[in-house]
GROMACS .gro file of C-alpha atoms in nm:
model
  272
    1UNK     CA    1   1.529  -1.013  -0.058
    2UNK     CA    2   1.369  -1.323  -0.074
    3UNK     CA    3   1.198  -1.278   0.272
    4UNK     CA    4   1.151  -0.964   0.237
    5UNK     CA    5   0.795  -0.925   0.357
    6UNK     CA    6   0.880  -1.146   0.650
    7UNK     CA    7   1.187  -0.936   0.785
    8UNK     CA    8   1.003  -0.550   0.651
    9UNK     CA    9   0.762  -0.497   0.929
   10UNK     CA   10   0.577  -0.213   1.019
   11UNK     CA   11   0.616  -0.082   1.358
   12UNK     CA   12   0.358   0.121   1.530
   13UNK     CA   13   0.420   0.227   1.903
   14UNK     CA   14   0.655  -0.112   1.960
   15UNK     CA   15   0.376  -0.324   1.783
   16UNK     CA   16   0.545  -0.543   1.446
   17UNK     CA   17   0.304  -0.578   1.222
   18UNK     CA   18   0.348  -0.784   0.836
   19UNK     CA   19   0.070  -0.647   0.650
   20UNK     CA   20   0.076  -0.273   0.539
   21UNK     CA   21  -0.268  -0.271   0.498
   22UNK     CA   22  -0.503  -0.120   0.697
   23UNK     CA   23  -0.831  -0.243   0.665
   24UNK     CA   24  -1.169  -0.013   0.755
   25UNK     CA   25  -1.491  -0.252   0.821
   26UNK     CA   26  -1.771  -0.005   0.743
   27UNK     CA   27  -2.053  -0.026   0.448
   28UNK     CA   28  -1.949  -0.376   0.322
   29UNK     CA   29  -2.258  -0.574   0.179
   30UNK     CA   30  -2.242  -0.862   0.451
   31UNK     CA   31  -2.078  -0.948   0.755
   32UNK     CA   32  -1.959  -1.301   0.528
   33UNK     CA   33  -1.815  -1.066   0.250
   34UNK     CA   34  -1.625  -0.800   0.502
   35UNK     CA   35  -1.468  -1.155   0.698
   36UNK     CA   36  -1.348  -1.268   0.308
   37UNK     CA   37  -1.219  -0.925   0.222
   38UNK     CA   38  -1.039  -0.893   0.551
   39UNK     CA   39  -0.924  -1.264   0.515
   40UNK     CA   40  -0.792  -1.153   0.097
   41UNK     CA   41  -0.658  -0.818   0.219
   42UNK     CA   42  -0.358  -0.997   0.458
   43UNK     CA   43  -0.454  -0.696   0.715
   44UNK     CA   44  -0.367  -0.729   1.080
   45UNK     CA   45  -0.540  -0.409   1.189
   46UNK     CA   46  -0.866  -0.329   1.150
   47UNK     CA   47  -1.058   0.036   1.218
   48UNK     CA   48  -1.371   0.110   1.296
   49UNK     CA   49  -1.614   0.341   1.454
   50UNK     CA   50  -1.731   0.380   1.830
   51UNK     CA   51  -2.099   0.360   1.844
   52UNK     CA   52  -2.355   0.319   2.110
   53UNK     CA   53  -2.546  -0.038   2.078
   54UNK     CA   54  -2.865  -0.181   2.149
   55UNK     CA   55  -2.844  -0.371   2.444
   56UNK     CA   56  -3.108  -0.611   2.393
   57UNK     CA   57  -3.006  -0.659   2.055
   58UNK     CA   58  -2.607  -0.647   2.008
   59UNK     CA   59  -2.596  -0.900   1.695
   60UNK     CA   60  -2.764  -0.647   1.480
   61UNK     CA   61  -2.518  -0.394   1.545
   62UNK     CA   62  -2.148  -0.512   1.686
   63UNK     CA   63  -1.920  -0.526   1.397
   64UNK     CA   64  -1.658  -0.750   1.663
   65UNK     CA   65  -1.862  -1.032   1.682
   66UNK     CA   66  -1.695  -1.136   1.330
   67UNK     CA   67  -1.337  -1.099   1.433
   68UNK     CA   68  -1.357  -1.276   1.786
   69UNK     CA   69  -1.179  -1.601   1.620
   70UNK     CA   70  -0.916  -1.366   1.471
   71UNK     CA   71  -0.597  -1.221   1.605
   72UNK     CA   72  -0.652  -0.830   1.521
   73UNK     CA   73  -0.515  -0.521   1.638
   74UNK     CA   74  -0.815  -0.293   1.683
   75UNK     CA   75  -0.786   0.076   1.645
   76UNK     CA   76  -1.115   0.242   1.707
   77UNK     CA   77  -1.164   0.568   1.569
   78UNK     CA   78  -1.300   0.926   1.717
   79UNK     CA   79  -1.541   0.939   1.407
   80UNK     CA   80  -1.808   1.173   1.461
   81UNK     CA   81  -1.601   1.381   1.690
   82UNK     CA   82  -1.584   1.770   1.670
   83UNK     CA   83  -1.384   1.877   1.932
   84UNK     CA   84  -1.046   1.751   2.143
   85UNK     CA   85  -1.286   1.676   2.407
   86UNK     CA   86  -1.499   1.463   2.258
   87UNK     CA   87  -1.251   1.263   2.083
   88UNK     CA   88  -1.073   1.204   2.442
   89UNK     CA   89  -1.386   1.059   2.545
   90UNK     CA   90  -1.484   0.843   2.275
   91UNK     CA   91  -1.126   0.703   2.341
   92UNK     CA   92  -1.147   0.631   2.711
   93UNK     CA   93  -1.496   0.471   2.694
   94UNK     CA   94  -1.301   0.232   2.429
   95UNK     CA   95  -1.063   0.159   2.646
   96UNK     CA   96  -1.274   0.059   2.899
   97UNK     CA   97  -1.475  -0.107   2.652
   98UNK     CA   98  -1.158  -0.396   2.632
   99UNK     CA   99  -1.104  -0.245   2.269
  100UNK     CA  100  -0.689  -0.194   2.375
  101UNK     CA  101  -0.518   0.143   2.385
  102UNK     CA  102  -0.468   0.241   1.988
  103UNK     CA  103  -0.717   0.513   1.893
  104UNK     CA  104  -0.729   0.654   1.546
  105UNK     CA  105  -0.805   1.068   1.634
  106UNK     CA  106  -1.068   1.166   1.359
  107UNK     CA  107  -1.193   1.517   1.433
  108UNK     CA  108  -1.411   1.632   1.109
  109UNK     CA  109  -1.384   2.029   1.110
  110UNK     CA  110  -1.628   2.063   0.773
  111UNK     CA  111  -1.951   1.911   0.723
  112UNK     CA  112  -1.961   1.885   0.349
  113UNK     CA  113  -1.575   1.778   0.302
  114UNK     CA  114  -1.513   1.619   0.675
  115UNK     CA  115  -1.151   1.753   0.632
  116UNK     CA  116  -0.957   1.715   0.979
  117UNK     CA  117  -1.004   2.058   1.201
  118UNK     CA  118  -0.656   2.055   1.276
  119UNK     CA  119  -0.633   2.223   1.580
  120UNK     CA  120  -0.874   2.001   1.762
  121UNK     CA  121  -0.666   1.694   1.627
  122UNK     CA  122  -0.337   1.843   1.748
  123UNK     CA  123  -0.501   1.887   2.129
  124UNK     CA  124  -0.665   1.544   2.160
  125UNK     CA  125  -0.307   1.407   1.993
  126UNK     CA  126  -0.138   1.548   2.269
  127UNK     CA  127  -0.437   1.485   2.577
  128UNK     CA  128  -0.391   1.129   2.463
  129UNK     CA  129  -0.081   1.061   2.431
  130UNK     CA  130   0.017   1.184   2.811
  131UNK     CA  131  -0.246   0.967   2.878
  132UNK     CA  132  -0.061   0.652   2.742
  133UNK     CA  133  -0.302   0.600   2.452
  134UNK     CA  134  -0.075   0.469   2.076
  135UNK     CA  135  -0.240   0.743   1.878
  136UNK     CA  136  -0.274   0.787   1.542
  137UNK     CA  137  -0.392   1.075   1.421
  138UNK     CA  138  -0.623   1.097   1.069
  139UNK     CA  139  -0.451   1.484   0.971
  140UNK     CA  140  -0.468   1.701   0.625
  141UNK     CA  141  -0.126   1.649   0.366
  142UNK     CA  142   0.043   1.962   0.554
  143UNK     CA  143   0.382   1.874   0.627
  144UNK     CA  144   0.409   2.123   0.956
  145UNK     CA  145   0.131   2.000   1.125
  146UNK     CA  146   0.198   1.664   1.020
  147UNK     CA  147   0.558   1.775   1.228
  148UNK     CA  148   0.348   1.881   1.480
  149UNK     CA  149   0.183   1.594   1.558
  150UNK     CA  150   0.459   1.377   1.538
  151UNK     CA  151   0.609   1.610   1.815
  152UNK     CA  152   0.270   1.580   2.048
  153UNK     CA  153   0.321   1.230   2.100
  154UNK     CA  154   0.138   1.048   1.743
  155UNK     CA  155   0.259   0.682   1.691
  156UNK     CA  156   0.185   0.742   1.371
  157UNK     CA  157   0.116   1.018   1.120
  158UNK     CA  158  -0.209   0.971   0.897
  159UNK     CA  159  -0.236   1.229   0.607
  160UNK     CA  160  -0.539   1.194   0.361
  161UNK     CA  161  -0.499   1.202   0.043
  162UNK     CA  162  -0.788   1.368  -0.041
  163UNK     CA  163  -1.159   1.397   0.139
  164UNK     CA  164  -1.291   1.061   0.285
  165UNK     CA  165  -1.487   0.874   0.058
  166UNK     CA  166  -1.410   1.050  -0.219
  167UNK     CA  167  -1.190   0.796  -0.413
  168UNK     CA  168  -1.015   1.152  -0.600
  169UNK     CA  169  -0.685   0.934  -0.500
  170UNK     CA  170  -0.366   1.157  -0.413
  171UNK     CA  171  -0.449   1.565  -0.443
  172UNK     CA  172  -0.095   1.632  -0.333
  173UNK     CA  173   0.210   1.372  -0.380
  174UNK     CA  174   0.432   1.646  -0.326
  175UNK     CA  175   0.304   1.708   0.001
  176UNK     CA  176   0.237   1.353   0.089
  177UNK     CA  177   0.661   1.252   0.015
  178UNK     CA  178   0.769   1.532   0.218
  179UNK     CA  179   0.575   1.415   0.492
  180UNK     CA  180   0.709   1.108   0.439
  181UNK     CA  181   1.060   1.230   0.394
  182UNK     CA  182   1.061   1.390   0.728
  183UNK     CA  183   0.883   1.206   0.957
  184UNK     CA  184   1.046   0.956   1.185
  185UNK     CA  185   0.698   0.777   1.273
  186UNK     CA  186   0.545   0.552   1.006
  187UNK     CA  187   0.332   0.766   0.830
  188UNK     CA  188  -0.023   0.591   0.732
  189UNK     CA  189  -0.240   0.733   0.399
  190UNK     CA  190  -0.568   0.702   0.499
  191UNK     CA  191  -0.927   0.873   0.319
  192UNK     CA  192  -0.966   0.924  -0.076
  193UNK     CA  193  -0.792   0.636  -0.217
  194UNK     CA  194  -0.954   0.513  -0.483
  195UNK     CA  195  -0.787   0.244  -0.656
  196UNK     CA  196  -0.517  -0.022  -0.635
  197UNK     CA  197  -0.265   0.218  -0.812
  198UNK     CA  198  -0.334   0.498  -0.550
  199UNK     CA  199  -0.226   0.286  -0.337
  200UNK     CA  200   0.088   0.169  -0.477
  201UNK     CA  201   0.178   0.547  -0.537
  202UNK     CA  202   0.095   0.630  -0.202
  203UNK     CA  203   0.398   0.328  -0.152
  204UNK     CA  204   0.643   0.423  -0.390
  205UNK     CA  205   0.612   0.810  -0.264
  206UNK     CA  206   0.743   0.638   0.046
  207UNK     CA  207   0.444   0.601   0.280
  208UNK     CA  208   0.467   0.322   0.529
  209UNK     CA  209   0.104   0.177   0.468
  210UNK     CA  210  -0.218   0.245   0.373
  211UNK     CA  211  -0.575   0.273   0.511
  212UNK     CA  212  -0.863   0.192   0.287
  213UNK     CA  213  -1.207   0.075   0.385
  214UNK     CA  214  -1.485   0.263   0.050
  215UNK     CA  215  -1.296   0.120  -0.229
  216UNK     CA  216  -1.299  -0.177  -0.071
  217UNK     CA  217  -1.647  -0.213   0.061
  218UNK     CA  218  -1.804  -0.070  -0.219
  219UNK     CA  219  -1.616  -0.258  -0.514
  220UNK     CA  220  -1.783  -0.468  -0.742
  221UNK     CA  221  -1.608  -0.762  -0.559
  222UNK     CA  222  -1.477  -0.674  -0.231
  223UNK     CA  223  -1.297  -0.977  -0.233
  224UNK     CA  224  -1.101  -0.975  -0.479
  225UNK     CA  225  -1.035  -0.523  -0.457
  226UNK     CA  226  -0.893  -0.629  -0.095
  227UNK     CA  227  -0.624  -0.924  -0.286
  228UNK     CA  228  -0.553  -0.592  -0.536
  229UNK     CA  229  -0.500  -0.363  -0.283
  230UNK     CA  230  -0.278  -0.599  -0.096
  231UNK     CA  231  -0.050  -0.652  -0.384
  232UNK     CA  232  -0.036  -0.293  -0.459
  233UNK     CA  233   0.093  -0.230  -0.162
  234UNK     CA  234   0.332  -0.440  -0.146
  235UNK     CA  235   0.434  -0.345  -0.490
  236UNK     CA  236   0.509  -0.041  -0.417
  237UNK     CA  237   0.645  -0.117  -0.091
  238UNK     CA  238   0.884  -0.291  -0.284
  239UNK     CA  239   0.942  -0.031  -0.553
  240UNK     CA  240   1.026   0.208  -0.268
  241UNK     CA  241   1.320   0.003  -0.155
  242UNK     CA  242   1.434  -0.089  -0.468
  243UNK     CA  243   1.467   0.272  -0.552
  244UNK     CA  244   1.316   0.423  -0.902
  245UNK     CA  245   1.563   0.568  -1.174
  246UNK     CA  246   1.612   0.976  -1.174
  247UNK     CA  247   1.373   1.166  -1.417
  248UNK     CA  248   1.485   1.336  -1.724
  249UNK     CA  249   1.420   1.542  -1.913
  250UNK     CA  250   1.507   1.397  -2.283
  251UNK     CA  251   1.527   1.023  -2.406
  252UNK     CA  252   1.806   0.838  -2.306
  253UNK     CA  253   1.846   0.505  -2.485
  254UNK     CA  254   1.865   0.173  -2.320
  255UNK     CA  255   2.122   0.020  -2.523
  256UNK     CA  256   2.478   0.154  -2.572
  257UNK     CA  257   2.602   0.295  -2.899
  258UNK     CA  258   2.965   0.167  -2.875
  259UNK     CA  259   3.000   0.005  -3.145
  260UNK     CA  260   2.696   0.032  -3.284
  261UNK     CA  261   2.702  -0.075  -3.681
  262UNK     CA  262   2.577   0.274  -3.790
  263UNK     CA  263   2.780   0.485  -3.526
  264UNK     CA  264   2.806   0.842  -3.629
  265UNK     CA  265   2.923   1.008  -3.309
  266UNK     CA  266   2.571   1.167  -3.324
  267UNK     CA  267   2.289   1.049  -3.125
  268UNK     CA  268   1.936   0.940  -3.273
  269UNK     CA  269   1.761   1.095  -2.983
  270UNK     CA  270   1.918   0.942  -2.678
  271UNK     CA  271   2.206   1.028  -2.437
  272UNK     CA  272   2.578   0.847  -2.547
   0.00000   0.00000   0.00000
């Protein structure tokens, strides 16, 4: 186990990756502070949104121009989408951009909660997958559609675990580790974390990694919330594997009573 995190990579769609971590690059203070955060945070991947720029004035606007020294996997997202369509063509006009062939489907159906319209995610899943795109779909904690997407052609399964931006951390574990349970992609939590120990549930539940980008950005120190959220994931990365103890529900004491010097045969509260 002592190399654990160099032989325990994630694979999306053939791709090895070391980090867990997914790292989001909107609403940080500076373009200095996001390139520290992303440099604490160990992330290989980072997400963000396609938007149209100002020609005549690109540094203002181009979040890339900070990575170009940097080995990243980029997965731009459909943000802003509303429909399959829409979300296919954000994607192609990355890809001819140069930005690669991951694309992140993120189809708000609400407004007021931007919860995934589900349907529309499930077309543009399939619509790019034929097409050859790695998709990875940003999908509500139901385990049938999470099914279903896995079945369209997703390289990887991304329930939320509770409305984007939120930070109301995991509305539905249960949900979440059946997902996890069944699926046979690596399954990605992504919008509503909150904290460090979200994340590290999210892990120990048995997700395979985690998206964050608001509790990041928006921390006190974004520096040092992307070191926490590292660790935390690969604390309960490692939990996962290590395997918790059963629940129960009575004490059961740590230390044997066999031949204890006050043995009555009876137990003081715990299991003998």
């Amino acid at each position: 186990m002592g190399n654990w995190n160099h032989e325990d990579v994630l694979l999306i769609g053939g791709h090895a990756l070391r980090s867990r971590f997914l790292f989001g690059t909107g609403r940080f203070p500076s373009p200095a502070v996001l390139q520290q955060a992303l440099e604490a945070s160990g992330s290989e991947v980072i997400t963000f949104a396609v938007r149209r720029v100002n020609l005549e004035s690109v540094e203002d606007d181009s979040v890339l121009q900070h990575f170009e020294d940097r080995q990243m996997q980029y997965l731009p997202n459909t943000s802003g989408a509303r429909t399959a369509e829409e979300a296919v063509r954000i994607a192609r006009l990355a890809r001819e951009a140069g930005l690669g062939n991951w694309i992140k489907v993120e189809i708000s159906g609400d407004h007021r909660t931007l919860l995934p319209d589900p349907i529309e995610t499930l077309r543009a899943t399939e619509q790019l997958a034929n097409e050859g795109f790695i998709v990875l779909p940003y999908t509500s904690d139901d385990p049938i559609l999470c099914r279903k997407l896995e079945e369209a052609g997703a390289s990887a399964i991304m329930p939320g675990g509770s409305p984007i931006g939120s930070g109301l951390g995991l509305l539905n574990p249960y949900n979440l580790g059946l997902i996890a349970e069944q699926s046979s992609v690596p399954v990605i939590i992504d919008a509503g974390i909150g904290a460090a120990k979200d994340a590290a549930e999210a892990m120990e539940l048995g997700a395979d990694g985690i998206l964050a980008n608001t509790p990041i950005a928006k921390a006190q120190d974004p520096i040092m919330m992307a070191r926490a959220f590292r660790l935390a994931i690969e604390a309960g990365r490692l939990a996962w594997l290590a395997g918790r103890i059963p629940k129960k529900r009575y004490a059961s004491a740590s230390s044997d009573w066999a031949g204890s010097l006050f043995e009555t045969g009876v137990s003081a509260g715990g299991e003998q």
